[in-house]
CSV table of C-alpha atoms in Angstrom, one decimal:
chain,number,residue,atom,x,y,z
A,1,MET,CA,4.3,-17.9,-53.2
A,2,ALA,CA,7.9,-18.3,-52.0
A,3,ASP,CA,9.1,-16.5,-55.2
A,4,LEU,CA,6.7,-13.7,-54.5
A,5,PHE,CA,8.0,-13.2,-50.9
A,6,SER,CA,11.5,-13.3,-52.2
A,7,GLU,CA,10.8,-10.6,-54.8
A,8,GLN,CA,9.1,-8.5,-52.1
A,9,ARG,CA,12.1,-8.8,-49.8
A,10,ALA,CA,14.5,-7.9,-52.7
A,11,ALA,CA,12.3,-4.9,-53.5
A,12,ARG,CA,12.4,-3.7,-49.9
A,13,ARG,CA,16.2,-4.1,-49.8
A,14,MET,CA,16.6,-2.1,-53.0
A,15,GLU,CA,14.3,0.7,-51.7
A,16,ALA,CA,16.4,1.0,-48.5
A,17,ALA,CA,19.8,0.9,-50.3
A,18,PRO,CA,21.8,4.0,-51.0
A,19,LEU,CA,21.5,5.7,-54.3
A,20,ALA,CA,24.9,4.4,-55.4
A,21,ALA,CA,23.8,0.8,-54.8
A,22,ARG,CA,20.4,1.3,-56.5
A,23,MET,CA,22.1,2.7,-59.6
A,24,ARG,CA,24.6,-0.1,-60.0
A,25,PRO,CA,24.8,-1.0,-63.7
A,26,ARG,CA,22.9,-4.2,-64.6
A,27,SER,CA,24.8,-4.9,-67.8
A,28,LEU,CA,28.1,-4.1,-69.4
A,29,ASP,CA,26.4,-1.6,-71.7
A,30,GLU,CA,25.2,0.4,-68.7
A,31,VAL,CA,28.7,0.8,-67.3
A,32,VAL,CA,30.1,4.3,-67.9
A,33,GLY,CA,33.7,4.7,-68.8
A,34,GLN,CA,36.5,2.1,-68.9
A,35,PRO,CA,36.8,2.0,-72.7
A,36,ALA,CA,40.0,-0.1,-72.6
A,37,LEU,CA,38.0,-2.8,-70.8
A,38,LEU,CA,34.6,-2.5,-72.3
A,39,GLY,CA,35.1,-1.2,-75.8
A,40,PRO,CA,34.3,-3.4,-78.8
A,41,GLY,CA,36.7,-6.2,-79.0
A,42,ALA,CA,38.3,-5.4,-75.7
A,43,ALA,CA,39.8,-8.5,-73.9
A,44,PHE,CA,37.8,-8.0,-70.7
A,45,ARG,CA,34.5,-7.7,-72.6
A,46,ARG,CA,35.2,-10.8,-74.7
A,47,LEU,CA,36.2,-12.7,-71.6
A,48,VAL,CA,32.9,-11.8,-69.8
A,49,GLU,CA,30.7,-12.3,-72.9
A,50,SER,CA,32.2,-15.8,-73.5
A,51,GLY,CA,30.5,-17.0,-70.3
A,52,ARG,CA,33.7,-18.8,-69.3
A,53,PRO,CA,35.7,-16.1,-67.4
A,54,LEU,CA,39.1,-16.7,-65.9
A,55,SER,CA,40.4,-15.5,-62.5
A,56,MET,CA,41.3,-11.9,-62.6
A,57,ILE,CA,42.4,-8.9,-60.5
A,58,LEU,CA,40.7,-5.6,-61.0
A,59,TRP,CA,43.0,-2.8,-60.0
A,60,GLY,CA,41.7,0.8,-59.8
A,61,PRO,CA,40.6,3.7,-57.6
A,62,PRO,CA,37.4,3.6,-55.6
A,63,GLY,CA,34.2,4.1,-57.4
A,64,THR,CA,35.3,3.0,-60.8
A,65,GLY,CA,33.2,-0.1,-61.1
A,66,LYS,CA,35.2,-3.0,-59.7
A,67,THR,CA,32.4,-4.6,-57.7
A,68,THR,CA,29.9,-4.0,-60.5
A,69,LEU,CA,32.1,-5.8,-63.1
A,70,ALA,CA,32.7,-8.7,-60.7
A,71,ARG,CA,28.9,-9.1,-60.4
A,72,LEU,CA,28.5,-9.0,-64.1
A,73,VAL,CA,31.1,-11.6,-64.6
A,74,ALA,CA,29.1,-14.0,-62.3
A,75,GLU,CA,25.8,-13.2,-63.9
A,76,ARG,CA,27.0,-13.6,-67.5
A,77,SER,CA,28.5,-17.0,-66.7
A,78,ASN,CA,25.5,-18.1,-64.6
A,79,ALA,CA,27.8,-18.7,-61.7
A,80,VAL,CA,27.1,-18.4,-57.9
A,81,PHE,CA,28.4,-15.1,-56.7
A,82,GLU,CA,30.2,-15.3,-53.3
A,83,VAL,CA,31.7,-12.2,-51.6
A,84,LEU,CA,34.4,-12.0,-49.0
A,85,SER,CA,35.8,-8.8,-47.5
A,86,ALA,CA,39.5,-8.9,-46.7
A,87,THR,CA,38.8,-6.6,-43.7
A,88,SER,CA,36.6,-9.2,-42.0
A,89,ALA,CA,37.2,-12.7,-43.5
A,90,GLY,CA,39.8,-15.1,-42.1
A,91,VAL,CA,41.4,-18.2,-43.5
A,92,LYS,CA,38.5,-20.3,-42.0
A,93,ASP,CA,36.0,-18.2,-44.0
A,94,VAL,CA,38.1,-18.7,-47.2
A,95,ARG,CA,38.2,-22.5,-46.7
A,96,GLU,CA,34.5,-22.7,-46.1
A,97,VAL,CA,33.7,-20.9,-49.3
A,98,LEU,CA,36.1,-23.0,-51.3
A,99,ALA,CA,34.7,-26.2,-49.9
A,100,ALA,CA,31.1,-25.1,-50.8
A,101,ALA,CA,32.3,-24.2,-54.3
A,102,LYS,CA,34.0,-27.5,-54.8
A,103,GLN,CA,30.8,-29.4,-53.7
A,104,ARG,CA,28.7,-27.2,-56.0
A,105,LEU,CA,30.9,-27.9,-59.0
A,106,GLU,CA,31.0,-31.6,-58.4
A,107,GLU,CA,27.3,-32.0,-57.7
A,108,ASP,CA,25.6,-29.9,-60.4
A,109,GLY,CA,28.5,-28.4,-62.4
A,110,ARG,CA,27.8,-24.8,-61.4
A,111,ARG,CA,30.8,-22.6,-61.1
A,112,THR,CA,31.5,-20.0,-58.3
A,113,VAL,CA,32.8,-16.5,-58.8
A,114,LEU,CA,34.5,-15.5,-55.6
A,115,PHE,CA,34.8,-11.8,-55.2
A,116,ILE,CA,37.3,-10.5,-52.7
A,117,ASP,CA,37.1,-6.8,-52.0
A,118,GLU,CA,40.3,-5.1,-50.9
A,119,ILE,CA,42.3,-8.3,-51.7
A,120,HIS,CA,45.5,-6.3,-50.9
A,121,ARG,CA,44.5,-6.5,-47.2
A,122,PHE,CA,44.5,-10.3,-47.2
A,123,THR,CA,47.5,-11.8,-45.3
A,124,LYS,CA,50.0,-14.1,-47.1
A,125,ASN,CA,48.3,-17.1,-45.5
A,126,GLN,CA,44.9,-16.0,-46.7
A,127,GLN,CA,46.2,-15.5,-50.2
A,128,ASP,CA,48.1,-18.8,-50.1
A,129,ALA,CA,44.8,-20.6,-49.1
A,130,LEU,CA,43.3,-19.5,-52.4
A,131,LEU,CA,46.0,-20.8,-54.7
A,132,PRO,CA,45.0,-24.5,-55.1
A,133,ALA,CA,41.3,-23.6,-55.8
A,134,VAL,CA,42.2,-20.9,-58.3
A,135,GLU,CA,44.8,-23.2,-60.0
A,136,ASP,CA,42.3,-26.1,-60.2
A,137,GLY,CA,39.4,-23.9,-61.4
A,138,ILE,CA,37.2,-24.6,-58.4
A,139,VAL,CA,36.5,-20.9,-58.2
A,140,VAL,CA,36.9,-18.0,-60.5
A,141,LEU,CA,38.6,-15.4,-58.4
A,142,VAL,CA,37.9,-11.8,-58.9
A,143,GLY,CA,40.0,-9.7,-56.6
A,144,ALA,CA,39.5,-6.0,-56.3
A,145,THR,CA,42.2,-3.7,-55.1
A,146,THR,CA,42.9,0.0,-55.0
A,147,GLU,CA,46.6,-0.6,-54.4
A,148,ASN,CA,49.3,-1.7,-56.8
A,149,PRO,CA,48.9,-5.5,-56.8
A,150,PHE,CA,52.6,-5.9,-57.6
A,151,PHE,CA,53.3,-4.5,-54.1
A,152,GLU,CA,50.4,-6.0,-52.2
A,153,VAL,CA,49.4,-9.3,-53.8
A,154,ASN,CA,51.5,-12.5,-53.7
A,155,SER,CA,53.2,-13.1,-57.0
A,156,PRO,CA,51.9,-16.7,-57.3
A,157,LEU,CA,48.3,-15.4,-57.1
A,158,ILE,CA,49.1,-12.7,-59.7
A,159,SER,CA,50.6,-15.2,-62.0
A,160,ARG,CA,47.4,-17.3,-61.9
A,161,SER,CA,45.2,-14.3,-62.6
A,162,THR,CA,44.6,-11.8,-65.4
A,163,LEU,CA,45.2,-8.2,-64.3
A,164,PHE,CA,42.9,-5.5,-65.5
A,165,ARG,CA,43.4,-1.9,-64.6
A,166,LEU,CA,40.5,0.5,-64.2
A,167,GLU,CA,41.0,4.3,-64.6
A,168,PRO,CA,39.3,7.1,-62.7
A,169,LEU,CA,36.2,8.4,-64.5
A,170,GLY,CA,36.5,11.8,-66.2
A,171,PRO,CA,34.2,14.7,-65.3
A,172,ASP,CA,32.1,14.1,-68.4
A,173,GLU,CA,31.6,10.4,-67.5
A,174,VAL,CA,30.6,11.4,-63.9
A,175,THR,CA,28.2,13.9,-65.4
A,176,VAL,CA,26.5,11.1,-67.3
A,177,ILE,CA,26.1,9.1,-64.2
A,178,ILE,CA,24.6,12.0,-62.2
A,179,GLN,CA,22.1,12.8,-65.0
A,180,ARG,CA,21.1,9.2,-65.2
A,181,ALA,CA,20.5,9.0,-61.5
A,182,LEU,CA,18.4,12.2,-61.6
A,183,ALA,CA,16.3,10.9,-64.5
A,184,ASP,CA,15.7,7.3,-63.4
A,185,THR,CA,12.3,6.9,-61.8
A,186,GLU,CA,12.7,3.2,-61.0
A,187,ARG,CA,16.0,3.2,-59.1
A,188,GLY,CA,17.1,6.8,-59.0
A,189,MET,CA,15.7,10.2,-58.0
A,190,GLY,CA,13.4,10.7,-61.0
A,191,ASP,CA,10.3,10.8,-58.8
A,192,SER,CA,11.7,13.4,-56.5
A,193,GLY,CA,11.2,16.3,-58.9
A,194,LEU,CA,14.8,17.5,-58.2
A,195,ASP,CA,17.0,19.2,-60.8
A,196,ILE,CA,20.5,20.5,-60.5
A,197,GLU,CA,22.1,23.8,-61.5
A,198,PRO,CA,24.7,23.5,-64.3
A,199,GLU,CA,27.4,25.0,-62.0
A,200,ALA,CA,26.5,22.6,-59.2
A,201,MET,CA,26.7,19.7,-61.7
A,202,ARG,CA,30.2,20.8,-62.8
A,203,THR,CA,31.3,21.2,-59.2
A,204,LEU,CA,30.2,17.7,-58.3
A,205,ALA,CA,31.7,16.1,-61.4
A,206,ASP,CA,35.0,17.9,-60.9
A,207,ARG,CA,35.5,17.4,-57.2
A,208,VAL,CA,34.9,13.6,-56.8
A,209,GLY,CA,38.1,12.6,-58.4
A,210,GLY,CA,36.5,10.2,-60.8
A,211,ASP,CA,34.7,8.3,-58.0
A,212,ALA,CA,31.2,7.4,-59.2
A,213,ARG,CA,30.1,6.1,-55.8
A,214,LEU,CA,31.2,9.3,-54.1
A,215,ALA,CA,29.4,11.4,-56.7
A,216,LEU,CA,26.1,9.5,-56.2
A,217,ASN,CA,26.4,9.6,-52.4
A,218,ALA,CA,27.0,13.3,-52.5
A,219,LEU,CA,24.1,13.8,-54.9
A,220,GLU,CA,21.8,12.0,-52.6
A,221,VAL,CA,22.9,14.0,-49.6
A,222,ALA,CA,22.7,17.3,-51.5
A,223,GLY,CA,19.1,16.3,-52.5
A,224,MET,CA,18.2,16.0,-48.8
A,225,LEU,CA,19.7,19.4,-48.1
A,226,THR,CA,17.5,21.3,-50.6
A,227,GLY,CA,14.5,21.3,-48.2
A,228,SER,CA,11.6,22.8,-50.0
A,229,ARG,CA,13.7,23.8,-53.1
A,230,SER,CA,13.4,21.8,-56.2
A,231,THR,CA,16.9,22.6,-57.5
A,232,ILE,CA,20.3,21.3,-56.1
A,233,GLU,CA,22.6,24.3,-55.8
A,234,THR,CA,26.4,24.6,-55.6
A,235,ASP,CA,26.2,25.3,-51.8
A,236,ASP,CA,24.4,22.0,-51.4
A,237,ILE,CA,27.2,20.2,-53.2
A,238,ASP,CA,29.8,22.0,-51.2
A,239,GLU,CA,28.1,20.9,-48.0
A,240,ALA,CA,27.7,17.3,-49.1
A,241,LEU,CA,31.4,17.1,-50.0
A,242,ARG,CA,32.9,19.2,-47.2
A,243,ARG,CA,34.1,16.3,-45.2
A,244,ARG,CA,35.7,14.5,-48.1
A,245,VAL,CA,39.2,13.2,-47.2
A,246,VAL,CA,42.0,13.2,-49.7
A,247,ARG,CA,42.5,9.7,-51.1
A,248,TYR,CA,46.0,8.6,-50.2
A,249,ASP,CA,47.6,5.5,-48.8
A,250,LYS,CA,50.9,6.2,-47.2
A,251,SER,CA,52.1,2.6,-47.8
A,252,GLY,CA,50.7,2.1,-51.2
A,253,ASP,CA,50.8,3.2,-54.8
A,254,GLN,CA,49.6,6.8,-54.2
A,255,HIS,CA,52.5,7.3,-51.8
A,256,TYR,CA,55.0,6.5,-54.6
A,257,ASP,CA,53.1,8.2,-57.4
A,258,ILE,CA,52.5,11.5,-55.6
A,259,ILE,CA,56.0,12.0,-54.2
A,260,SER,CA,57.2,11.2,-57.8
A,261,ALA,CA,54.9,13.9,-59.2
A,262,PHE,CA,56.2,16.3,-56.5
A,263,ILE,CA,59.8,15.8,-57.3
A,264,LYS,CA,59.3,15.9,-61.0
A,265,SER,CA,57.4,19.2,-60.6
A,266,LEU,CA,60.3,20.7,-58.7
A,267,ARG,CA,62.7,19.4,-61.3
A,268,GLY,CA,60.5,20.8,-64.0
A,269,SER,CA,60.5,24.3,-62.4
A,270,ASP,CA,56.7,24.4,-61.8
A,271,PRO,CA,56.1,25.9,-58.4
A,272,ASP,CA,52.3,25.6,-58.7
A,273,ALA,CA,52.4,21.9,-59.4
A,274,ALA,CA,55.0,21.5,-56.6
A,275,LEU,CA,52.7,23.2,-54.1
A,276,TYR,CA,49.7,21.2,-55.2
A,277,TRP,CA,51.4,17.8,-54.7
A,278,LEU,CA,53.0,19.0,-51.5
A,279,PHE,CA,49.7,19.8,-49.9
A,280,THR,CA,48.1,16.7,-51.4
A,281,MET,CA,50.6,14.8,-49.2
A,282,LEU,CA,50.4,17.1,-46.2
A,283,GLU,CA,46.5,17.1,-46.1
A,284,ALA,CA,46.5,13.3,-46.4
A,285,GLY,CA,48.9,12.9,-43.4
A,286,GLU,CA,52.1,11.9,-45.2
A,287,ASP,CA,55.2,11.9,-43.0
A,288,PRO,CA,56.5,15.5,-43.5
A,289,GLU,CA,60.1,14.4,-42.7
A,290,PHE,CA,59.9,12.1,-45.7
A,291,ILE,CA,59.0,15.1,-47.9
A,292,ALA,CA,61.7,17.2,-46.4
A,293,ARG,CA,64.3,14.5,-47.0
A,294,ARG,CA,63.4,14.3,-50.6
A,295,MET,CA,63.8,18.0,-51.0
A,296,VAL,CA,67.2,17.9,-49.5
A,297,ILE,CA,68.2,15.2,-52.0
A,298,LEU,CA,66.8,17.1,-54.9
A,299,ALA,CA,68.7,20.3,-53.8
A,300,SER,CA,71.9,18.5,-54.7
A,301,GLU,CA,70.8,16.1,-57.4
A,302,ASP,CA,68.8,18.5,-59.6
A,303,VAL,CA,69.9,22.0,-58.6
A,304,GLY,CA,73.4,21.5,-57.3
A,305,MET,CA,76.0,24.0,-58.2
A,306,ALA,CA,73.6,26.1,-60.3
A,307,ASP,CA,72.2,27.4,-57.0
A,308,PRO,CA,74.3,26.2,-54.0
A,309,ILE,CA,72.1,28.0,-51.5
A,310,SER,CA,69.2,25.6,-52.4
A,311,LEU,CA,70.8,22.9,-50.3
A,312,GLN,CA,71.0,25.3,-47.3
A,313,ILE,CA,67.3,26.2,-47.8
A,314,ALA,CA,66.2,22.6,-48.0
A,315,VAL,CA,68.2,21.6,-44.9
A,316,ALA,CA,66.8,24.7,-43.1
A,317,ALA,CA,63.2,23.6,-43.9
A,318,ALA,CA,63.9,20.2,-42.6
A,319,GLN,CA,65.4,21.7,-39.4
A,320,ALA,CA,62.4,24.1,-39.1
A,321,LEU,CA,60.1,21.1,-39.3
A,322,GLN,CA,61.9,19.4,-36.4
A,323,PHE,CA,61.9,22.7,-34.4
A,324,VAL,CA,58.3,23.9,-34.8
A,325,GLY,CA,56.4,20.9,-36.3
A,326,LEU,CA,53.2,21.0,-38.3
A,327,PRO,CA,51.1,22.9,-39.1
A,328,GLU,CA,53.5,25.9,-38.8
A,329,ALA,CA,56.4,24.1,-40.6
A,330,ALA,CA,54.2,24.0,-43.7
A,331,TYR,CA,55.4,27.6,-44.3
A,332,ALA,CA,59.1,26.5,-44.4
A,333,LEU,CA,58.3,23.4,-46.5
A,334,SER,CA,56.3,25.6,-49.0
A,335,GLN,CA,59.1,28.2,-49.1
A,336,ALA,CA,61.7,25.5,-49.8
A,337,ALA,CA,59.5,24.0,-52.5
A,338,VAL,CA,59.0,27.3,-54.3
A,339,HIS,CA,62.7,28.1,-54.1
A,340,LEU,CA,63.7,24.7,-55.5
A,341,ALA,CA,61.2,25.0,-58.3
A,342,LEU,CA,62.4,28.4,-59.3
A,343,ALA,CA,66.1,27.7,-58.9
A,344,PRO,CA,68.3,27.1,-62.0
A,345,LYS,CA,68.8,23.4,-62.5
A,346,SER,CA,72.0,21.4,-62.9
A,347,ASN,CA,72.5,17.6,-62.6
A,348,SER,CA,76.3,18.0,-62.9
A,349,ILE,CA,76.8,16.7,-59.4
A,350,ALA,CA,74.7,13.6,-60.0
A,351,SER,CA,76.6,13.0,-63.3
A,352,ALA,CA,80.0,13.5,-61.6
A,353,MET,CA,79.0,11.0,-58.9
A,354,GLY,CA,78.2,8.4,-61.6
A,355,ALA,CA,81.4,9.1,-63.4
A,356,ALA,CA,83.4,8.8,-60.2
A,357,ARG,CA,81.9,5.4,-59.3
A,358,GLU,CA,82.8,4.2,-62.8
A,359,ALA,CA,86.3,5.5,-62.5
A,360,VAL,CA,86.8,3.8,-59.1
A,361,ALA,CA,85.4,0.5,-60.4
A,362,ALA,CA,87.7,0.7,-63.4
A,363,THR,CA,90.9,1.2,-61.4
A,364,PRO,CA,90.7,-1.3,-58.4
A,365,GLY,CA,94.4,-1.4,-57.8
A,366,ALA,CA,95.0,2.4,-57.9
A,367,GLN,CA,97.6,3.7,-55.4
A,368,VAL,CA,97.8,7.1,-53.8
A,369,PRO,CA,100.8,9.0,-55.3
A,370,LEU,CA,103.7,9.3,-52.9
A,371,HIS,CA,103.6,13.1,-52.7
A,372,LEU,CA,99.9,12.9,-51.6
A,373,ARG,CA,100.4,10.3,-48.8
A,374,GLY,CA,100.1,11.1,-45.2
A,375,THR,CA,103.1,12.3,-43.2
A,376,GLY,CA,101.7,12.4,-39.7
A,377,TYR,CA,103.8,9.6,-38.3
A,378,TRP,CA,107.5,8.9,-37.7
A,379,GLY,CA,109.2,7.4,-40.6
A,380,ALA,CA,106.8,8.5,-43.2
A,381,ARG,CA,109.3,10.8,-44.9
A,382,LYS,CA,111.8,7.9,-45.1
A,383,LEU,CA,109.2,6.0,-47.1
A,384,GLY,CA,108.9,8.9,-49.5
A,385,HIS,CA,105.6,10.1,-48.3
A,386,GLY,CA,104.9,13.8,-49.0
A,387,VAL,CA,108.2,14.3,-50.7
A,388,ASP,CA,107.9,16.8,-53.6
A,389,TYR,CA,104.4,17.9,-52.5
A,390,GLN,CA,103.9,21.5,-53.3
A,391,TYR,CA,101.8,23.7,-51.0
A,392,PRO,CA,99.2,25.5,-53.2
A,393,HIS,CA,99.0,28.5,-50.9
A,394,ASP,CA,102.6,29.3,-51.7
A,395,PHE,CA,101.9,30.0,-55.4
A,396,PRO,CA,100.0,32.7,-57.3
A,397,GLY,CA,96.3,32.1,-57.4
A,398,HIS,CA,96.8,29.3,-54.8
A,399,VAL,CA,97.0,26.7,-57.5
A,400,ILE,CA,100.0,24.8,-58.6
A,401,SER,CA,100.4,22.2,-61.4
A,402,GLN,CA,100.8,18.8,-59.7
A,403,GLY,CA,98.9,15.6,-59.9
A,404,TYR,CA,96.1,14.6,-57.5
A,405,LEU,CA,94.9,11.4,-59.1
A,406,PRO,CA,96.5,7.9,-59.2
A,407,GLU,CA,99.3,7.6,-61.7
A,408,GLY,CA,98.1,7.3,-65.2
A,409,SER,CA,94.8,9.0,-64.4
A,410,ASP,CA,95.8,12.7,-64.6
A,411,ASP,CA,93.6,13.3,-67.6
A,412,THR,CA,90.4,12.0,-65.9
A,413,VAL,CA,87.5,14.4,-66.0
A,414,LEU,CA,84.5,13.6,-63.8
A,415,TYR,CA,82.8,16.9,-63.0
A,416,ARG,CA,81.4,18.8,-66.0
A,417,PRO,CA,79.8,22.1,-65.0
A,418,THR,CA,76.8,23.5,-66.9
A,419,ASP,CA,76.2,27.2,-67.7
A,420,GLN,CA,73.2,27.4,-65.5
A,421,GLY,CA,72.9,30.0,-62.7
A,422,ALA,CA,75.8,30.2,-60.3
A,423,GLU,CA,77.5,27.2,-61.9
A,424,ALA,CA,78.5,29.4,-64.9
A,425,ALA,CA,80.8,31.4,-62.6
A,426,ALA,CA,82.2,28.1,-61.2
A,427,ALA,CA,82.8,26.8,-64.7
A,428,GLU,CA,84.8,29.9,-65.6
A,429,ARG,CA,87.0,29.6,-62.5
A,430,LEU,CA,87.4,25.9,-63.1
A,431,SER,CA,88.6,26.5,-66.7
A,432,ARG,CA,91.4,28.7,-65.3
A,433,ILE,CA,92.3,26.1,-62.7
A,434,ASP,CA,92.4,23.4,-65.5
A,435,GLU,CA,94.9,25.5,-67.4
A,436,VAL,CA,97.3,25.5,-64.5
A,437,LEU,CA,96.7,21.8,-63.7
A,438,GLY,CA,97.0,20.8,-67.3
A,439,LYS,CA,93.6,19.2,-67.5
A,440,PRO,CA,91.9,18.4,-70.8
A,441,PRO,CA,88.8,20.4,-71.9
A,442,ARG,CA,85.7,19.4,-69.9
A,443,HIS,CA,83.4,20.0,-72.8
A,444,ASP,CA,83.4,19.0,-76.4
A,445,PRO,CA,84.1,22.3,-78.2
A,446,GLY,CA,81.3,21.3,-80.7
A,447,VAL,CA,78.7,21.1,-78.1
A,448,ASP,CA,76.6,24.1,-77.2
A,449,ARG,CA,76.3,24.1,-73.4
A,450,ASP,CA,73.4,26.5,-73.4
A,451,GLY,CA,71.2,23.7,-75.0
């Protein structure tokens, strides 16, 4: 009788659960996607199917199956499944679960799989409290995180766990999940008589960013919006997804990855990609001053002398941001991003900086030549300072052959201009200056500077 009541309660809970929870896979074979983890012979699959799993960290975006895989680890190993949320559990809760797991293991030999959702939100003390139990095998820890664990999880805990990375689902994989939910009469929407337009299906699969949970939640809401209609349309999907927030954590992995994509798009001269990543950050609430600073850096590092005005435009955008703020400053940031993307590119300044640092490090005892030393105090001339210095403005072209580097370093070449954009004209002028100064060639004659 007790078993009957238990089954009835479980059935009621399932009936009341959201579609995403009802459609949770019940076996590894039902999980869609993640071929690197679940393909034949994959390490994760072999670990689970052995029935003796080890502690692990599952790292991946939301809705990719981390909780599902943790449950399947426990079921396959016949272990008790304990769940803690890092947003609500404290050190006391951790110790209580660990004490119960130890007692269970000692009394009947049954293991405990401890699933910690959002483990990256655990404090250092909470994570440290787990270490002894994980190390002694009292619990099998399965930590789920959407953030890079190397930034957010203590290294001792990482070293005691196996890291598995989950990837976002592709649109085709999301489509399979949607079709399965629409057809399933036991757990899904199969009894509703609802269908979905092909275009609406594509829209849903494309717009959820590989998040199966979001796809199923949106599908369920869209189904409610159909009213007396039997077909889910694109407008229903748009309405179900209209409040979707861009997934982005300003202190986590997305912060570093997206700003990297933005800078590389500017460097790669793709204005469309640059605008896409710019507004991914702006819409998610990234600090716009951080974005502006990175554009100022790129203006010298990757554009430089090929288009000197780029630095002025980047600085002007940063100043416009301070002057008018968002949202209006988005115009200036967008203009600067497009200009930087379209500008000719040269990294000659960055290369010259590196060469200059090396040259300085290689000549720690270098002295300023006497003729270049300051003469702004009494007695300087008696010391030989400034003697024999020749004033360039007194000579044709305002250039005169005299040394400006430490003795023995006159042949040093640090700046090597490219033939890109405005730097080509600078290179021509510099070659004439080098003839007067007696500098060696700045380019190997056998190298084609045009690429």
